[in-house]
mmCIF file with all atom_site columns, C-alpha atoms in Angstrom:
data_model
loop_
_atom_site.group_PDB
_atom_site.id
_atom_site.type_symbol
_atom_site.label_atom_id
_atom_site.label_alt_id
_atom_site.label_comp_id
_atom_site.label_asym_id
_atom_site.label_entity_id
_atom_site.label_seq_id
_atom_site.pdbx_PDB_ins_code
_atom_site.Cartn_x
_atom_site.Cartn_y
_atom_site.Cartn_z
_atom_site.occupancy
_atom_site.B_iso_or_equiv
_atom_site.pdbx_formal_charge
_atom_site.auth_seq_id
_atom_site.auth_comp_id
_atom_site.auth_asym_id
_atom_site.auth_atom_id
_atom_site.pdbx_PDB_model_num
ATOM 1   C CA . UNK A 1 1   ? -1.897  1.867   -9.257  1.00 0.00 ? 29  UNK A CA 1
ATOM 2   C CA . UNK A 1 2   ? -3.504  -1.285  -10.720 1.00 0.00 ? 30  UNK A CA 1
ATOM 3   C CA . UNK A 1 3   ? 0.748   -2.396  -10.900 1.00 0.00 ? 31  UNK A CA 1
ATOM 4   C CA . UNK A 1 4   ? 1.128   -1.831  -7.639  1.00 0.00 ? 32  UNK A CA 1
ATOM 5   C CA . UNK A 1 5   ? 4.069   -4.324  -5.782  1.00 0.00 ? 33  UNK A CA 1
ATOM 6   C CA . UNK A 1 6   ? 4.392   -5.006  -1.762  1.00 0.00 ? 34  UNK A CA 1
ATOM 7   C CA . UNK A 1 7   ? 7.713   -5.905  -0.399  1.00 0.00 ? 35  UNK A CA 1
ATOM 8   C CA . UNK A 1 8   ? 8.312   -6.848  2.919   1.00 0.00 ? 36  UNK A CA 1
ATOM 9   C CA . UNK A 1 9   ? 11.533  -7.154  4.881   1.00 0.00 ? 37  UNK A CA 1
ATOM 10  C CA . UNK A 1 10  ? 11.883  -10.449 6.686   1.00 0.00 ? 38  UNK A CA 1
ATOM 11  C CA . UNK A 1 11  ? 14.122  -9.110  8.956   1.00 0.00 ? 39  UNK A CA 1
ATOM 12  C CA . UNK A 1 12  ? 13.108  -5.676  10.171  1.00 0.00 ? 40  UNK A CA 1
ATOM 13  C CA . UNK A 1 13  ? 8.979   -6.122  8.313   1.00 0.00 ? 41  UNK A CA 1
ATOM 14  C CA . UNK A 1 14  ? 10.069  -2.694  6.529   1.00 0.00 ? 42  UNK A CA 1
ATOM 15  C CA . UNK A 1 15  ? 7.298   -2.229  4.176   1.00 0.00 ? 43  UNK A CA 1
ATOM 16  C CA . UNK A 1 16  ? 8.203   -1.122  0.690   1.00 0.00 ? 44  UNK A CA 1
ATOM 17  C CA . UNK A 1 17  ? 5.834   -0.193  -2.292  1.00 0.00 ? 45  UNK A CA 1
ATOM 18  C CA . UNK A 1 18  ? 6.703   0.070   -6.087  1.00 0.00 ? 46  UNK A CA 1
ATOM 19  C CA . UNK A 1 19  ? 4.808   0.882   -9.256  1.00 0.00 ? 47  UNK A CA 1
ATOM 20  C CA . UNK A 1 20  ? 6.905   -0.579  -11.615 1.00 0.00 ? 48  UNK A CA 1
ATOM 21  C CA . UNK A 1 21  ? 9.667   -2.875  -12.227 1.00 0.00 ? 49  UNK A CA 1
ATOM 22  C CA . UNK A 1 22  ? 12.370  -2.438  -9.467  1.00 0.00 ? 50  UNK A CA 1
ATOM 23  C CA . UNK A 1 23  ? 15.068  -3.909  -7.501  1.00 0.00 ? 51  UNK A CA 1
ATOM 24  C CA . UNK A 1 24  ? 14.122  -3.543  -3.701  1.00 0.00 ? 52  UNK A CA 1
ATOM 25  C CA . UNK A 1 25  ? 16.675  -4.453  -0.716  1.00 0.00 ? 53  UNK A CA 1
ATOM 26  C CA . UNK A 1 26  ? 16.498  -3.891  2.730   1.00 0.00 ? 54  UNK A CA 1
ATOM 27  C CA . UNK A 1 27  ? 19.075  -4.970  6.002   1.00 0.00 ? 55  UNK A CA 1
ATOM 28  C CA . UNK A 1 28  ? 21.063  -6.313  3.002   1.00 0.00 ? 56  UNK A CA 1
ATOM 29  C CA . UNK A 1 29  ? 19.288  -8.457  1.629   1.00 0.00 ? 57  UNK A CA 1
ATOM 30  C CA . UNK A 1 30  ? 17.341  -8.344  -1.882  1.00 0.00 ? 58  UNK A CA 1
ATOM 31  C CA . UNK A 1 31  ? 13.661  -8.659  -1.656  1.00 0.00 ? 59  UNK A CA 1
ATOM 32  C CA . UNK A 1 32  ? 10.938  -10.717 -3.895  1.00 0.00 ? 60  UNK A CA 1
ATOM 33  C CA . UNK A 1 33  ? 7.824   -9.119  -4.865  1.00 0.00 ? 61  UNK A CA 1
ATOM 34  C CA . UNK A 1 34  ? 4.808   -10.263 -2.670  1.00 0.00 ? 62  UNK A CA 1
ATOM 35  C CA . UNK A 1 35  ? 2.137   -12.192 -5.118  1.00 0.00 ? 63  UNK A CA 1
ATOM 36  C CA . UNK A 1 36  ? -0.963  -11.579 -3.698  1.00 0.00 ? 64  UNK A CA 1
ATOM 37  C CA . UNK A 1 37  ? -3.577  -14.475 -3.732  1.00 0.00 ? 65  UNK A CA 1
ATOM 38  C CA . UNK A 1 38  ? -7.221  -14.445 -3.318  1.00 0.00 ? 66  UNK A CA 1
ATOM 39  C CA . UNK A 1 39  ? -8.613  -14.433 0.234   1.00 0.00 ? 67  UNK A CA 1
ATOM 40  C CA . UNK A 1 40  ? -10.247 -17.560 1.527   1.00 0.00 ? 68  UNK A CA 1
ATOM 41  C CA . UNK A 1 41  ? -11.131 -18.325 5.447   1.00 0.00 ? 69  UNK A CA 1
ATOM 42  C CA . UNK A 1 42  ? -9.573  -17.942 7.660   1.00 0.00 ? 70  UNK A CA 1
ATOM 43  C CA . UNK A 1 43  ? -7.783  -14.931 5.947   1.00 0.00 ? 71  UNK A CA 1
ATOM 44  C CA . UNK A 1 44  ? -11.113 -12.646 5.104   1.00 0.00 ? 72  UNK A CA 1
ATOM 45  C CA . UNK A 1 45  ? -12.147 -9.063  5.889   1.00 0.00 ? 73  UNK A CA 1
ATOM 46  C CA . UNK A 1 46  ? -15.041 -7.631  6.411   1.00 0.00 ? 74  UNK A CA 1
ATOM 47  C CA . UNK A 1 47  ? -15.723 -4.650  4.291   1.00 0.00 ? 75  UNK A CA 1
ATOM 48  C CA . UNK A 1 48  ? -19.217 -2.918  5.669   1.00 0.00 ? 76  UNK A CA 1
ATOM 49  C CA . UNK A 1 49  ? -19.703 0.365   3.433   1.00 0.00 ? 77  UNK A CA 1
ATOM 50  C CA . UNK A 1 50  ? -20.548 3.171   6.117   1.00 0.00 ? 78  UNK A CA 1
ATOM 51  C CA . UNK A 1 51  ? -22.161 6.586   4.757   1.00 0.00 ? 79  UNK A CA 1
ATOM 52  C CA . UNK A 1 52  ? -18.978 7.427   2.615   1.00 0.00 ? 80  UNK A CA 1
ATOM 53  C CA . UNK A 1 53  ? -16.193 4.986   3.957   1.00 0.00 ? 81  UNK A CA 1
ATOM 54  C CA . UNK A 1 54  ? -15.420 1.522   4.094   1.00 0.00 ? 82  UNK A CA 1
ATOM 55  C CA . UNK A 1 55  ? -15.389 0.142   7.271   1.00 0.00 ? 83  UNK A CA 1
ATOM 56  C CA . UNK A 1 56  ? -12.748 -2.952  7.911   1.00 0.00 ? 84  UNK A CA 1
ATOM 57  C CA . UNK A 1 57  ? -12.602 -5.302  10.267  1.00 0.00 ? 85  UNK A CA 1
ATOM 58  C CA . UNK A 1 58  ? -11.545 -8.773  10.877  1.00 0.00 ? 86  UNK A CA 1
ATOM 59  C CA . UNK A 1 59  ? -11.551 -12.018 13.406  1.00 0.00 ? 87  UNK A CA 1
ATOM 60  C CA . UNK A 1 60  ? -7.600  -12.342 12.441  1.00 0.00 ? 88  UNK A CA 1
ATOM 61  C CA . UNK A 1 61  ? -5.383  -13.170 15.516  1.00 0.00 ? 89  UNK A CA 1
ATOM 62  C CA . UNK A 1 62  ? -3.194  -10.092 16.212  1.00 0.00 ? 90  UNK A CA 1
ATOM 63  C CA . UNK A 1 63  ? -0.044  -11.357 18.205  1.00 0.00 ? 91  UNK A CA 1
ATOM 64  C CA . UNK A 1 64  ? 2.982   -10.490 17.746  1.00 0.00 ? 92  UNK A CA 1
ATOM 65  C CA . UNK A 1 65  ? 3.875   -13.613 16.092  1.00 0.00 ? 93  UNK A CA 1
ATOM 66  C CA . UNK A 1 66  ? 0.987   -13.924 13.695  1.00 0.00 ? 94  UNK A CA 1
ATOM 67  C CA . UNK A 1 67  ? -1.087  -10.483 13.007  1.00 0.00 ? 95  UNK A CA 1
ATOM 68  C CA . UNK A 1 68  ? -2.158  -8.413  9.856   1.00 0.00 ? 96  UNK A CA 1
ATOM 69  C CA . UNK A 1 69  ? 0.743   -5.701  9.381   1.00 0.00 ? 97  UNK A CA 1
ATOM 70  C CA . UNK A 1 70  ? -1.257  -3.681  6.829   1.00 0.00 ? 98  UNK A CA 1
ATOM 71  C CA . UNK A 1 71  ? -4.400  -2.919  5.042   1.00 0.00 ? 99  UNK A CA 1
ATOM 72  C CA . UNK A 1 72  ? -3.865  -0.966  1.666   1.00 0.00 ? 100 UNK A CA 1
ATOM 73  C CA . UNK A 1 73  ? -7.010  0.044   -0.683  1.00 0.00 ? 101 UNK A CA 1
ATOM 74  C CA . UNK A 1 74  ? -6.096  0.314   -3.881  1.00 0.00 ? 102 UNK A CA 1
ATOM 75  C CA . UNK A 1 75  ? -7.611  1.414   -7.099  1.00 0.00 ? 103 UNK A CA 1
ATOM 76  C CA . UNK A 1 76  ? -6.566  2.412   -10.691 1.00 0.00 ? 104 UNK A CA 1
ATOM 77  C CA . UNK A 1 77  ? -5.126  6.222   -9.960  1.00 0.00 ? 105 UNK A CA 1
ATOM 78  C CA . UNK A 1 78  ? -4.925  6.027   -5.411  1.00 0.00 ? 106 UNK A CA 1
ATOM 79  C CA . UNK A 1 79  ? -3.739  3.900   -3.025  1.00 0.00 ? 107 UNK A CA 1
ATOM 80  C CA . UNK A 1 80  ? -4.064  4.590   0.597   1.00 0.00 ? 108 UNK A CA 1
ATOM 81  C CA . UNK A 1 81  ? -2.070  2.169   3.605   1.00 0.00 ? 109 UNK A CA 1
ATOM 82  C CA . UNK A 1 82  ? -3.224  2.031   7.184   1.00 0.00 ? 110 UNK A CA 1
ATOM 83  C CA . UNK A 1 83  ? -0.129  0.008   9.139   1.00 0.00 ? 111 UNK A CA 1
ATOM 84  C CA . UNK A 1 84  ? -1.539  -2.084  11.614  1.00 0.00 ? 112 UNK A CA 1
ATOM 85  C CA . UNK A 1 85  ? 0.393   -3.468  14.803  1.00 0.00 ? 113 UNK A CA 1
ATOM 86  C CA . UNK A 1 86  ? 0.507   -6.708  17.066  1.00 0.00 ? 114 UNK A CA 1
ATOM 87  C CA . UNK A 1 87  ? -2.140  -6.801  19.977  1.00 0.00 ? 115 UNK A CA 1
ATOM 88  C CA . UNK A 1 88  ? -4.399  -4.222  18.170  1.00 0.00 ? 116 UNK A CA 1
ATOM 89  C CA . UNK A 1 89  ? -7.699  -5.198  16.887  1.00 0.00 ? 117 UNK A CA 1
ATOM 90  C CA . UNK A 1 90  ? -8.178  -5.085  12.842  1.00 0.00 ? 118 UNK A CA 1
ATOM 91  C CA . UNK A 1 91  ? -10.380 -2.315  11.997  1.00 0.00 ? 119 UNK A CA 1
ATOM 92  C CA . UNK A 1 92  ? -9.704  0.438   10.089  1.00 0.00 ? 120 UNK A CA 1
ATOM 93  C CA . UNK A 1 93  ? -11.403 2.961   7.836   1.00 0.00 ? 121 UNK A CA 1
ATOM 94  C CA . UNK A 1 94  ? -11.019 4.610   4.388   1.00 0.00 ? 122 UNK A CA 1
ATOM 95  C CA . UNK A 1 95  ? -13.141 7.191   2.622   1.00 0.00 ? 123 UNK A CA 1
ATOM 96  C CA . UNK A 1 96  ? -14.593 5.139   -0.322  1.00 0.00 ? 124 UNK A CA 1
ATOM 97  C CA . UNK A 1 97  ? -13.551 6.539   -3.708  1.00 0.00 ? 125 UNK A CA 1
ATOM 98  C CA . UNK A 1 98  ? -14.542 3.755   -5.935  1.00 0.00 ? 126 UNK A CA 1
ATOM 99  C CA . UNK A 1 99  ? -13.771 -0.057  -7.193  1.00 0.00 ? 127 UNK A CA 1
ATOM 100 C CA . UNK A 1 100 ? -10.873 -1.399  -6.566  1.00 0.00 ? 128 UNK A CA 1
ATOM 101 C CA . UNK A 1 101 ? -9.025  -3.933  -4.142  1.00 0.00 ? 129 UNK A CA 1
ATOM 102 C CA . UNK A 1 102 ? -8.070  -4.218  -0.290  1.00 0.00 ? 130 UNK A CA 1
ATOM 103 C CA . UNK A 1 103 ? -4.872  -6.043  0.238   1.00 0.00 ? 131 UNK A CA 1
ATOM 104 C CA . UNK A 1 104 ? -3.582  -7.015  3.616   1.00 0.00 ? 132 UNK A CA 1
ATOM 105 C CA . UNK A 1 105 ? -0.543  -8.985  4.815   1.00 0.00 ? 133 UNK A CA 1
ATOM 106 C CA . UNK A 1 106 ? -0.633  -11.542 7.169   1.00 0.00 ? 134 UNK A CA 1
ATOM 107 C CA . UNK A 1 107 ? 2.710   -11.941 8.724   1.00 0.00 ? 135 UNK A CA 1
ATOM 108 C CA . UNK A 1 108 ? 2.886   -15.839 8.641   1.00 0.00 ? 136 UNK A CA 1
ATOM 109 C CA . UNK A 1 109 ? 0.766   -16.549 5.594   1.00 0.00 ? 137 UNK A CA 1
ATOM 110 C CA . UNK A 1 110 ? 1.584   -13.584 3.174   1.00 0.00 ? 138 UNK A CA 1
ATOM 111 C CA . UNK A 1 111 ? -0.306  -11.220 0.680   1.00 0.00 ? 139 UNK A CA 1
ATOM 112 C CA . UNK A 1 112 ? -4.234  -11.719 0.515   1.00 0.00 ? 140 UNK A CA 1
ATOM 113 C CA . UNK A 1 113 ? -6.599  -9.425  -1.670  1.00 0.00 ? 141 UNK A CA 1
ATOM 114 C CA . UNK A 1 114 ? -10.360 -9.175  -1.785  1.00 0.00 ? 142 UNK A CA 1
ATOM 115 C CA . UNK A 1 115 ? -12.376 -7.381  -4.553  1.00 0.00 ? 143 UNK A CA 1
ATOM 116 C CA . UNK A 1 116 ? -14.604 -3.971  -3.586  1.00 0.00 ? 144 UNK A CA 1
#
């Protein structure tokens, strides 16, 4: 899973994952792989290990026009996606099952990762 690629559709914010080289299109339209970039402020989660999960949250606004669409957790053999929506708050949980990275999408400012 370390190849792992995030597409998003522009138009209907379809969410499409791929492990190795492909052509993705959605509503028509061919879509570019997402390159994820390190996370800086204002674009950082908080990763709080609890017993045997890891516990995310984050400040990030969540309106409809600006919000965090998803929160993978991804390692070298899993990867696990919790969607998120407008108007909910960020926090979400996955059973920890070793190193690896959390990616997120932020709908205005694109891919971010952070190292676990």
């Amino acid at each position: 899973m370390k190849n792992i690629a995030f597409y998003v559709c522009p138009k209907c914010n379809n969410l499409i994952t791929a492990t190795g080289d492909a052509q993705i299109s959605c509503c028509g339209k061919e879509l570019e792989v997402l390159v994820a970039a390190k996370a800086s402020q204002p674009h950082v989660v908080t990763i709080e290990p609890v017993e045997n999960e890891l516990y995310i949250t984050s400040p990030h606004e969540m309106r409809k026009d600006h919000h965090i669409s998803f929160v993978a957790y991804v390692t070298g053999d899993k990867a696990l996606l919790i969607r998120q929506y407008p108007e909910w708050d960020l926090s979400v949980r996955f059973q920890k099952f070793g190193h690896g990275k959390i990616y997120f999408y932020c709908s205005n400012h694109g891919l971010f990762y952070q190292l676990i």
